[in-house]
mmCIF file of C-alpha atoms and ligand atoms in Angstrom:
data_model
loop_
_atom_site.group_PDB
_atom_site.id
_atom_site.type_symbol
_atom_site.label_atom_id
_atom_site.label_comp_id
_atom_site.label_asym_id
_atom_site.label_seq_id
_atom_site.Cartn_x
_atom_site.Cartn_y
_atom_site.Cartn_z
ATOM 1 C CA MET A 13 55.067 -2.442 -26.489
ATOM 2 C CA ASN A 14 52.307 -4.755 -27.772
ATOM 3 C CA ALA A 15 49.241 -5.288 -25.587
ATOM 4 C CA GLY A 16 47.598 -8.703 -25.397
ATOM 5 C CA ILE A 17 45.485 -10.955 -23.221
ATOM 6 C CA LEU A 18 47.303 -12.685 -20.357
ATOM 7 C CA GLY A 19 44.347 -14.285 -18.597
ATOM 8 C CA ILE A 20 40.613 -14.729 -19.013
ATOM 9 C CA GLY A 21 37.593 -15.714 -16.880
ATOM 10 C CA ARG A 22 33.817 -15.692 -16.917
ATOM 11 C CA TYR A 23 30.850 -16.015 -14.591
ATOM 12 C CA LEU A 24 27.298 -17.047 -15.426
ATOM 13 C CA PRO A 25 24.498 -17.184 -12.862
ATOM 14 C CA GLU A 26 23.154 -20.667 -12.198
ATOM 15 C CA LYS A 27 19.486 -20.015 -12.876
ATOM 16 C CA VAL A 28 18.505 -21.127 -16.389
ATOM 17 C CA VAL A 29 15.328 -19.652 -17.910
ATOM 18 C CA THR A 30 14.256 -21.389 -21.113
ATOM 19 C CA ASN A 31 11.990 -20.105 -23.868
ATOM 20 C CA LYS A 32 9.387 -22.562 -22.587
ATOM 21 C CA ASP A 33 9.565 -20.850 -19.175
ATOM 22 C CA LEU A 34 8.931 -17.495 -20.878
ATOM 23 C CA GLU A 35 5.913 -18.926 -22.721
ATOM 24 C CA LYS A 36 4.279 -19.195 -19.297
ATOM 25 C CA MET A 37 5.040 -15.555 -18.482
ATOM 26 C CA MET A 38 4.124 -13.745 -21.718
ATOM 27 C CA ASP A 39 2.577 -14.065 -25.169
ATOM 28 C CA THR A 40 5.544 -15.613 -26.950
ATOM 29 C CA SER A 41 6.726 -18.976 -28.244
ATOM 30 C CA ASP A 42 9.877 -21.043 -28.227
ATOM 31 C CA GLU A 43 9.526 -21.272 -32.006
ATOM 32 C CA TRP A 44 9.399 -17.457 -32.504
ATOM 33 C CA ILE A 45 12.355 -16.767 -30.220
ATOM 34 C CA LYS A 46 14.506 -19.536 -31.708
ATOM 35 C CA THR A 47 13.887 -18.701 -35.362
ATOM 36 C CA ARG A 48 14.102 -14.897 -34.967
ATOM 37 C CA THR A 49 17.076 -14.751 -32.580
ATOM 38 C CA GLY A 50 18.764 -18.147 -32.109
ATOM 39 C CA ILE A 51 18.138 -17.922 -28.346
ATOM 40 C CA GLU A 52 16.956 -21.048 -26.497
ATOM 41 C CA ALA A 53 17.744 -20.106 -22.888
ATOM 42 C CA ARG A 54 19.366 -17.394 -20.780
ATOM 43 C CA ARG A 55 20.868 -17.141 -17.274
ATOM 44 C CA LEU A 56 19.325 -14.765 -14.752
ATOM 45 C CA ALA A 57 21.008 -13.600 -11.552
ATOM 46 C CA SER A 58 19.103 -13.904 -8.290
ATOM 47 C CA ASP A 59 18.050 -10.817 -6.302
ATOM 48 C CA ASP A 60 21.044 -11.025 -3.978
ATOM 49 C CA VAL A 61 23.554 -11.160 -6.855
ATOM 50 C CA ASP A 62 24.278 -7.736 -8.312
ATOM 51 C CA THR A 63 26.550 -6.603 -11.128
ATOM 52 C CA SER A 64 29.603 -6.154 -8.870
ATOM 53 C CA HIS A 65 29.318 -9.740 -7.568
ATOM 54 C CA MET A 66 29.406 -11.161 -11.084
ATOM 55 C CA ALA A 67 32.216 -8.773 -12.058
ATOM 56 C CA TYR A 68 34.254 -9.880 -9.045
ATOM 57 C CA ALA A 69 33.744 -13.579 -9.836
ATOM 58 C CA ALA A 70 34.868 -13.229 -13.472
ATOM 59 C CA ALA A 71 37.748 -10.897 -12.546
ATOM 60 C CA SER A 72 39.108 -13.280 -9.891
ATOM 61 C CA LYS A 73 39.276 -16.073 -12.453
ATOM 62 C CA ALA A 74 40.989 -13.869 -15.042
ATOM 63 C CA ILE A 75 43.614 -12.758 -12.497
ATOM 64 C CA GLU A 76 44.272 -16.357 -11.457
ATOM 65 C CA ASN A 77 44.437 -17.428 -15.097
ATOM 66 C CA ALA A 78 46.955 -14.638 -15.828
ATOM 67 C CA ASN A 79 49.051 -15.874 -12.915
ATOM 68 C CA ILE A 80 49.469 -12.430 -11.388
ATOM 69 C CA LYS A 81 48.453 -10.944 -8.041
ATOM 70 C CA ALA A 82 45.594 -8.455 -7.682
ATOM 71 C CA GLU A 83 48.081 -6.029 -6.060
ATOM 72 C CA GLU A 84 49.970 -5.870 -9.358
ATOM 73 C CA ILE A 85 47.021 -4.490 -11.339
ATOM 74 C CA ASP A 86 47.482 -0.881 -12.431
ATOM 75 C CA LEU A 87 44.018 -0.118 -13.812
ATOM 76 C CA ILE A 88 40.524 -1.629 -13.619
ATOM 77 C CA LEU A 89 38.007 -0.898 -16.381
ATOM 78 C CA VAL A 90 34.460 -2.217 -16.058
ATOM 79 C CA ALA A 91 32.187 -2.001 -19.104
ATOM 80 C CA THR A 92 28.555 -2.028 -18.012
ATOM 81 C CA VAL A 93 25.235 -0.217 -18.411
ATOM 82 C CA THR A 94 23.792 -1.921 -15.334
ATOM 83 C CA PRO A 95 26.067 -0.883 -12.435
ATOM 84 C CA ASP A 96 24.921 -1.591 -8.867
ATOM 85 C CA GLN A 97 24.430 2.182 -8.551
ATOM 86 C CA PRO A 98 25.648 5.270 -10.482
ATOM 87 C CA PHE A 99 28.557 5.678 -8.042
ATOM 88 C CA PRO A 100 30.796 4.412 -6.633
ATOM 89 C CA SER A 101 31.598 2.601 -9.856
ATOM 90 C CA VAL A 102 31.580 -1.191 -10.145
ATOM 91 C CA SER A 103 35.312 -0.941 -10.852
ATOM 92 C CA CYS A 104 35.896 0.758 -7.482
ATOM 93 C CA MET A 105 33.722 -1.842 -5.747
ATOM 94 C CA ILE A 106 35.731 -4.746 -7.154
ATOM 95 C CA GLN A 107 39.008 -2.911 -6.577
ATOM 96 C CA GLU A 108 38.250 -3.185 -2.862
ATOM 97 C CA GLN A 109 37.001 -6.787 -3.051
ATOM 98 C CA LEU A 110 40.003 -7.942 -5.066
ATOM 99 C CA GLY A 111 42.479 -6.035 -2.894
ATOM 100 C CA ALA A 112 43.874 -4.371 -6.015
ATOM 101 C CA LYS A 113 45.234 -1.544 -3.894
ATOM 102 C CA LYS A 114 47.339 0.289 -6.462
ATOM 103 C CA ALA A 115 44.812 0.127 -9.307
ATOM 104 C CA ALA A 116 43.057 3.186 -10.700
ATOM 105 C CA ALA A 117 39.448 2.346 -11.493
ATOM 106 C CA MET A 118 36.603 3.534 -13.701
ATOM 107 C CA ASP A 119 33.514 2.240 -15.480
ATOM 108 C CA ILE A 120 32.976 2.566 -19.217
ATOM 109 C CA SER A 121 29.533 3.168 -20.693
ATOM 110 C CA ALA A 122 29.381 2.046 -24.317
ATOM 111 C CA ALA A 123 26.582 -0.538 -24.012
ATOM 112 C CA CYS A 124 27.197 -3.791 -25.900
ATOM 113 C CA ALA A 125 30.391 -2.399 -27.464
ATOM 114 C CA GLY A 126 31.741 -1.550 -23.994
ATOM 115 C CA PHE A 127 34.196 -4.422 -23.792
ATOM 116 C CA MET A 128 35.797 -3.368 -27.098
ATOM 117 C CA TYR A 129 36.107 0.204 -25.769
ATOM 118 C CA GLY A 130 37.644 -1.188 -22.562
ATOM 119 C CA MET A 131 40.250 -3.318 -24.314
ATOM 120 C CA ILE A 132 41.307 -0.460 -26.583
ATOM 121 C CA THR A 133 41.561 1.963 -23.661
ATOM 122 C CA ALA A 134 43.736 -0.581 -21.851
ATOM 123 C CA GLN A 135 45.914 -1.009 -24.926
ATOM 124 C CA GLN A 136 46.809 2.715 -24.918
ATOM 125 C CA PHE A 137 48.185 2.583 -21.365
ATOM 126 C CA ILE A 138 50.109 -0.645 -21.963
ATOM 127 C CA GLN A 139 51.502 0.418 -25.318
ATOM 128 C CA ASN A 140 52.774 3.682 -23.837
ATOM 129 C CA ASN A 141 54.452 1.814 -21.001
ATOM 130 C CA ALA A 142 52.374 3.797 -18.475
ATOM 131 C CA TYR A 143 50.788 0.665 -17.008
ATOM 132 C CA LYS A 144 51.713 -3.021 -17.069
ATOM 133 C CA TYR A 145 48.552 -4.884 -16.065
ATOM 134 C CA VAL A 146 44.992 -3.767 -16.826
ATOM 135 C CA LEU A 147 41.888 -5.707 -15.780
ATOM 136 C CA ILE A 148 38.914 -5.297 -18.126
ATOM 137 C CA VAL A 149 35.502 -6.657 -17.167
ATOM 138 C CA GLY A 150 32.332 -6.779 -19.283
ATOM 139 C CA VAL A 151 29.354 -7.360 -17.001
ATOM 140 C CA GLU A 152 25.596 -6.899 -17.062
ATOM 141 C CA LYS A 153 22.620 -7.612 -14.886
ATOM 142 C CA LEU A 154 20.171 -6.754 -17.641
ATOM 143 C CA SER A 155 17.341 -8.551 -15.862
ATOM 144 C CA LYS A 156 17.012 -5.565 -13.508
ATOM 145 C CA ILE A 157 16.192 -3.153 -16.354
ATOM 146 C CA THR A 158 14.185 -5.608 -18.450
ATOM 147 C CA ASN A 159 10.505 -4.789 -18.920
ATOM 148 C CA TRP A 160 8.954 -8.211 -18.343
ATOM 149 C CA ASP A 161 5.727 -6.944 -19.932
ATOM 150 C CA ASP A 162 7.440 -6.179 -23.237
ATOM 151 C CA ARG A 163 7.884 -9.344 -25.276
ATOM 152 C CA ASN A 164 9.853 -7.415 -27.920
ATOM 153 C CA THR A 165 12.808 -7.094 -25.556
ATOM 154 C CA ALA A 166 12.220 -9.374 -22.540
ATOM 155 C CA VAL A 167 13.073 -12.560 -24.423
ATOM 156 C CA LEU A 168 16.458 -11.302 -25.625
ATOM 157 C CA PHE A 169 18.679 -10.641 -22.639
ATOM 158 C CA GLY A 170 20.629 -12.543 -20.005
ATOM 159 C CA ASP A 171 22.987 -11.784 -17.098
ATOM 160 C CA GLY A 172 26.693 -12.600 -16.838
ATOM 161 C CA ALA A 173 30.290 -11.416 -16.748
ATOM 162 C CA GLY A 174 33.543 -11.934 -18.614
ATOM 163 C CA ALA A 175 36.980 -10.543 -17.807
ATOM 164 C CA VAL A 176 40.509 -10.390 -19.143
ATOM 165 C CA VAL A 177 43.849 -9.240 -17.789
ATOM 166 C CA MET A 178 45.812 -7.398 -20.452
ATOM 167 C CA GLY A 179 49.517 -6.697 -20.397
ATOM 168 C CA PRO A 180 52.640 -6.550 -22.555
ATOM 169 C CA VAL A 181 53.142 -9.423 -25.012
ATOM 170 C CA SER A 182 55.872 -10.273 -27.504
ATOM 171 C CA ASP A 183 56.234 -8.779 -30.977
ATOM 172 C CA GLY A 184 53.508 -9.771 -33.416
ATOM 173 C CA LYS A 185 51.145 -10.908 -30.627
ATOM 174 C CA GLY A 186 48.221 -9.087 -29.016
ATOM 175 C CA ILE A 187 46.129 -6.322 -30.569
ATOM 176 C CA LEU A 188 47.106 -5.780 -34.206
ATOM 177 C CA SER A 189 44.433 -3.244 -35.137
ATOM 178 C CA PHE A 190 41.142 -1.833 -33.945
ATOM 179 C CA GLU A 191 38.153 0.256 -34.883
ATOM 180 C CA LEU A 192 35.881 2.155 -32.502
ATOM 181 C CA GLY A 193 32.913 4.239 -33.519
ATOM 182 C CA ALA A 194 29.763 5.964 -32.392
ATOM 183 C CA ASP A 195 26.677 7.516 -33.972
ATOM 184 C CA GLY A 196 24.693 9.497 -31.445
ATOM 185 C CA THR A 197 21.921 10.127 -33.981
ATOM 186 C CA GLY A 198 20.910 6.481 -33.478
ATOM 187 C CA GLY A 199 20.600 6.837 -29.698
ATOM 188 C CA LYS A 200 16.825 6.938 -30.096
ATOM 189 C CA TYR A 201 16.736 3.309 -31.243
ATOM 190 C CA LEU A 202 18.027 1.731 -28.018
ATOM 191 C CA TYR A 203 17.957 3.320 -24.580
ATOM 192 C CA GLN A 204 16.915 3.077 -20.950
ATOM 193 C CA ASP A 205 13.530 4.833 -20.675
ATOM 194 C CA GLU A 206 11.950 6.965 -17.932
ATOM 195 C CA ASN A 207 10.824 3.794 -16.125
ATOM 196 C CA ASP A 208 14.406 2.510 -16.200
ATOM 197 C CA HIS A 209 13.432 -0.151 -18.751
ATOM 198 C CA ILE A 210 15.187 -1.108 -21.956
ATOM 199 C CA TYR A 211 13.493 0.365 -25.028
ATOM 200 C CA MET A 212 14.547 -0.926 -28.437
ATOM 201 C CA ASN A 213 13.476 -0.411 -32.019
ATOM 202 C CA GLY A 214 14.574 -3.899 -33.031
ATOM 203 C CA ARG A 215 14.358 -3.437 -36.782
ATOM 204 C CA GLU A 216 16.490 -0.282 -36.849
ATOM 205 C CA VAL A 217 19.128 -1.796 -34.572
ATOM 206 C CA PHE A 218 19.097 -4.957 -36.678
ATOM 207 C CA LYS A 219 19.777 -3.037 -39.912
ATOM 208 C CA PHE A 220 22.580 -1.024 -38.296
ATOM 209 C CA ALA A 221 24.119 -4.134 -36.736
ATOM 210 C CA VAL A 222 24.195 -6.191 -39.923
ATOM 211 C CA ARG A 223 25.921 -3.360 -41.783
ATOM 212 C CA GLN A 224 28.331 -2.349 -39.001
ATOM 213 C CA MET A 225 29.486 -5.788 -37.858
ATOM 214 C CA GLY A 226 30.595 -6.752 -41.373
ATOM 215 C CA GLU A 227 32.168 -3.344 -42.086
ATOM 216 C CA SER A 228 34.151 -3.294 -38.858
ATOM 217 C CA CYS A 229 35.493 -6.819 -39.369
ATOM 218 C CA VAL A 230 36.692 -5.983 -42.860
ATOM 219 C CA ASN A 231 38.190 -2.678 -41.651
ATOM 220 C CA VAL A 232 40.301 -4.189 -38.854
ATOM 221 C CA LEU A 233 41.606 -6.864 -41.203
ATOM 222 C CA GLU A 234 42.597 -4.226 -43.730
ATOM 223 C CA LYS A 235 44.272 -2.083 -41.042
ATOM 224 C CA ALA A 236 46.297 -5.117 -39.920
ATOM 225 C CA GLY A 237 47.257 -5.935 -43.517
ATOM 226 C CA LEU A 238 45.520 -9.308 -43.320
ATOM 227 C CA GLN A 239 43.050 -11.251 -45.456
ATOM 228 C CA LYS A 240 39.774 -13.011 -44.687
ATOM 229 C CA GLU A 241 41.552 -16.375 -45.092
ATOM 230 C CA ASP A 242 43.868 -15.463 -42.203
ATOM 231 C CA VAL A 243 41.023 -15.399 -39.649
ATOM 232 C CA ASP A 244 40.987 -18.353 -37.236
ATOM 233 C CA PHE A 245 38.168 -17.202 -34.966
ATOM 234 C CA LEU A 246 35.328 -14.702 -35.109
ATOM 235 C CA ILE A 247 33.974 -13.688 -31.697
ATOM 236 C CA PRO A 248 30.927 -11.531 -32.459
ATOM 237 C CA HIS A 249 28.672 -9.819 -29.940
ATOM 238 C CA GLN A 250 25.876 -12.310 -29.299
ATOM 239 C CA ALA A 251 22.729 -10.253 -29.950
ATOM 240 C CA ASN A 252 20.955 -12.202 -32.662
ATOM 241 C CA TYR A 253 22.169 -15.268 -34.529
ATOM 242 C CA ARG A 254 21.028 -13.784 -37.837
ATOM 243 C CA ILE A 255 23.232 -10.720 -37.244
ATOM 244 C CA MET A 256 26.183 -12.954 -36.310
ATOM 245 C CA GLU A 257 25.633 -14.972 -39.472
ATOM 246 C CA ALA A 258 25.762 -11.805 -41.578
ATOM 247 C CA ALA A 259 29.223 -11.006 -40.165
ATOM 248 C CA ARG A 260 30.425 -14.571 -40.674
ATOM 249 C CA THR A 261 29.225 -14.571 -44.287
ATOM 250 C CA ARG A 262 30.934 -11.233 -44.918
ATOM 251 C CA LEU A 263 34.217 -12.787 -43.756
ATOM 252 C CA GLU A 264 33.472 -15.972 -45.742
ATOM 253 C CA LEU A 265 34.224 -18.098 -42.677
ATOM 254 C CA PRO A 266 33.089 -21.678 -42.117
ATOM 255 C CA LEU A 267 30.567 -22.184 -39.314
ATOM 256 C CA GLU A 268 33.061 -23.730 -36.894
ATOM 257 C CA LYS A 269 35.202 -20.573 -36.884
ATOM 258 C CA MET A 270 32.455 -18.448 -35.329
ATOM 259 C CA SER A 271 31.923 -18.507 -31.602
ATOM 260 C CA LYS A 272 28.340 -19.048 -30.430
ATOM 261 C CA THR A 273 26.917 -18.787 -26.928
ATOM 262 C CA ILE A 274 23.664 -16.976 -27.754
ATOM 263 C CA HIS A 275 21.569 -20.170 -27.725
ATOM 264 C CA LYS A 276 22.325 -20.800 -24.048
ATOM 265 C CA TYR A 277 23.006 -17.324 -22.614
ATOM 266 C CA GLY A 278 21.005 -14.871 -24.796
ATOM 267 C CA ASN A 279 22.362 -11.349 -25.222
ATOM 268 C CA ASN A 280 24.721 -10.452 -22.335
ATOM 269 C CA SER A 281 25.526 -6.980 -23.738
ATOM 270 C CA ALA A 282 29.058 -5.902 -22.671
ATOM 271 C CA ALA A 283 29.729 -9.368 -21.255
ATOM 272 C CA SER A 284 28.966 -11.385 -24.379
ATOM 273 C CA ILE A 285 32.316 -11.086 -26.174
ATOM 274 C CA PRO A 286 34.569 -11.979 -23.186
ATOM 275 C CA ILE A 287 32.212 -14.820 -22.186
ATOM 276 C CA ALA A 288 32.320 -16.283 -25.703
ATOM 277 C CA LEU A 289 36.104 -15.885 -25.903
ATOM 278 C CA ALA A 290 36.568 -17.463 -22.462
ATOM 279 C CA GLU A 291 34.559 -20.508 -23.555
ATOM 280 C CA GLU A 292 36.674 -20.995 -26.681
ATOM 281 C CA VAL A 293 39.889 -20.636 -24.678
ATOM 282 C CA GLU A 294 38.670 -23.025 -21.975
ATOM 283 C CA ALA A 295 37.712 -25.577 -24.620
ATOM 284 C CA GLY A 296 41.263 -25.326 -25.955
ATOM 285 C CA LYS A 297 40.061 -24.122 -29.347
ATOM 286 C CA VAL A 298 41.932 -20.820 -29.508
ATOM 287 C CA LYS A 299 45.584 -21.684 -29.998
ATOM 288 C CA ASP A 300 48.853 -19.791 -29.878
ATOM 289 C CA ASN A 301 49.209 -17.486 -32.902
ATOM 290 C CA ASP A 302 45.547 -17.757 -33.905
ATOM 291 C CA LEU A 303 44.049 -14.626 -35.431
ATOM 292 C CA VAL A 304 40.943 -13.677 -33.470
ATOM 293 C CA ILE A 305 38.492 -11.026 -34.645
ATOM 294 C CA MET A 306 36.194 -9.590 -31.955
ATOM 295 C CA VAL A 307 33.354 -7.311 -32.953
ATOM 296 C CA GLY A 308 30.519 -5.640 -31.086
ATOM 297 C CA PHE A 309 27.797 -3.013 -31.471
ATOM 298 C CA GLY A 310 25.167 -1.561 -29.211
ATOM 299 C CA GLY A 311 23.191 1.331 -27.781
ATOM 300 C CA GLY A 312 24.635 4.772 -28.355
ATOM 301 C CA LEU A 313 24.894 3.726 -31.052
ATOM 302 C CA THR A 314 28.409 2.382 -30.568
ATOM 303 C CA TRP A 315 30.603 -0.196 -32.218
ATOM 304 C CA GLY A 316 34.070 -1.651 -31.981
ATOM 305 C CA ALA A 317 36.249 -4.376 -33.430
ATOM 306 C CA ILE A 318 39.682 -5.779 -32.674
ATOM 307 C CA ALA A 319 42.074 -7.995 -34.611
ATOM 308 C CA LEU A 320 44.175 -9.883 -32.071
ATOM 309 C CA ARG A 321 46.973 -12.412 -32.436
ATOM 310 C CA TRP A 322 46.466 -14.864 -29.569
ATOM 311 C CA GLY A 323 49.393 -15.636 -27.272
ATOM 312 C CA LYS A 324 51.924 -13.957 -25.013
HETATM 313 O O1 UT7 B 17 22.751 -5.940 -28.195
HETATM 314 C C1 UT7 B 17 22.148 -4.873 -28.763
HETATM 315 C C2 UT7 B 17 21.152 -4.809 -29.549
HETATM 316 N N1 UT7 B 17 20.022 -5.504 -29.875
HETATM 317 C C3 UT7 B 17 19.925 -6.199 -31.024
HETATM 318 O O2 UT7 B 17 20.862 -6.464 -31.679
HETATM 319 C C4 UT7 B 17 18.596 -6.596 -31.509
HETATM 320 C C5 UT7 B 17 18.455 -6.319 -32.984
HETATM 321 N N2 UT7 B 17 17.145 -6.672 -33.466
HETATM 322 C C6 UT7 B 17 16.699 -7.963 -33.488
HETATM 323 O O3 UT7 B 17 17.410 -8.866 -33.110
HETATM 324 C C7 UT7 B 17 15.362 -8.229 -34.061
HETATM 325 O O4 UT7 B 17 14.866 -7.045 -34.664
HETATM 326 C C8 UT7 B 17 14.338 -8.746 -33.025
HETATM 327 C C9 UT7 B 17 14.703 -10.145 -32.626
HETATM 328 C C10 UT7 B 17 14.310 -7.839 -31.813
HETATM 329 C C11 UT7 B 17 12.950 -8.791 -33.654
HETATM 330 O O5 UT7 B 17 12.955 -9.587 -34.806
HETATM 331 P P1 UT7 B 17 12.265 -9.083 -36.143
HETATM 332 O O6 UT7 B 17 12.414 -10.163 -37.116
HETATM 333 O O7 UT7 B 17 12.883 -7.750 -36.476
HETATM 334 O O8 UT7 B 17 10.756 -8.953 -35.701
HETATM 335 P P2 UT7 B 17 9.835 -7.660 -35.680
HETATM 336 O O9 UT7 B 17 10.286 -6.705 -34.642
HETATM 337 O O10 UT7 B 17 9.726 -7.175 -37.072
HETATM 338 O O11 UT7 B 17 8.468 -8.289 -35.206
HETATM 339 C C12 UT7 B 17 7.780 -9.248 -35.980
HETATM 340 C C13 UT7 B 17 6.537 -9.673 -35.235
HETATM 341 C C14 UT7 B 17 5.715 -8.528 -34.674
HETATM 342 O O12 UT7 B 17 4.357 -8.860 -34.867
HETATM 343 P P3 UT7 B 17 3.504 -8.118 -36.016
HETATM 344 O O13 UT7 B 17 3.558 -6.685 -35.655
HETATM 345 O O14 UT7 B 17 4.213 -8.453 -37.281
HETATM 346 O O15 UT7 B 17 2.177 -8.762 -35.857
HETATM 347 C C15 UT7 B 17 6.041 -8.552 -33.201
HETATM 348 O O16 UT7 B 17 4.975 -8.061 -32.420
HETATM 349 O O17 UT7 B 17 6.899 -10.496 -34.113
HETATM 350 C C16 UT7 B 17 6.229 -10.013 -32.950
HETATM 351 N N3 UT7 B 17 7.042 -10.269 -31.767
HETATM 352 C C17 UT7 B 17 6.984 -11.419 -31.062
HETATM 353 N N4 UT7 B 17 6.228 -12.516 -31.185
HETATM 354 C C18 UT7 B 17 6.405 -13.512 -30.304
HETATM 355 C C19 UT7 B 17 7.988 -9.498 -31.222
HETATM 356 N N5 UT7 B 17 8.517 -10.089 -30.153
HETATM 357 C C20 UT7 B 17 7.912 -11.292 -30.035
HETATM 358 C C21 UT7 B 17 8.047 -12.358 -29.129
HETATM 359 N N6 UT7 B 17 7.276 -13.454 -29.294
HETATM 360 N N7 UT7 B 17 8.929 -12.326 -28.117
#
């Protein structure tokens, strides 16, 4: 049984914070942020909107888009490092809100690669015929763990959610190959510190990301028996435009085949890949039978990539 995407949705908070706004808050400049990262603005959730609210909003859209009922969902997986609280999990919270009564539910902690881990976990259940419909959400309210006094990290992140419903699809469609990985020795480069703030050694993460994104893309293509020329869309984790460009160059893809949301949303961690994919789908750019490569990396260190043939 092949596992593919049946429906997709996203949610972005309304509040837009531009680089110019940040100039008023800290010693930074629009010019520095734009040239070093590609970010021009980000969305920040208000105090009364927590991670579960954004997860619910994106999940509802994905379920509607998949044309199924919440009661039919067998499993809910929420990838996040910014849950409302350690437990109950965000997945249990939205299980109640959605009325997904028969669904099992758990959160996945793999930082920015979390959505890739979620999709691959879902694939195992669907492929084995254990479950039919799995809801996967990537969601972060990074603004609540951002150190607004640290310009090295504060300018990078944004809040948001993206979700997909996965289920059985016809032969040749859905997930064709994947790669997941972790390197705990690099945990020291990106973590939540004793004050609950994000700490990052940007240069080390940058070097790792440039190497890993390209490697993982090439590896999933090889595993699927496909060539670079076969790729229709690259959906990279949106952490830094220069890192995304390195992956695109490695795949020798023209600019228009790489999805880009970083300029308007910043780095949404686990939510960035499903948000970017949802925008391409909504714009009607991803078509039946297109080969989509998704690739992410993040704190852990973790990484993951998927080669997926779009369609049911
Ligand atoms: O999603 C998960 C993971 N995160 C990432 O993927 C991030 C990976 N890393 C990066 O994207 C980049 O390393 C950064 C964007 C974080 C930093 O870019 P960089 O080109 O590696 O800059 P840098 O850290 O080498 O800093 C260069 C200079 C420093 O000044 P000095 O020491 O050379 O005088 C920083 O203090 O830029 C300074 N700087 C800033 N200046 C203005 C750092 N942050 C800022 C800022 N505004 N916001």
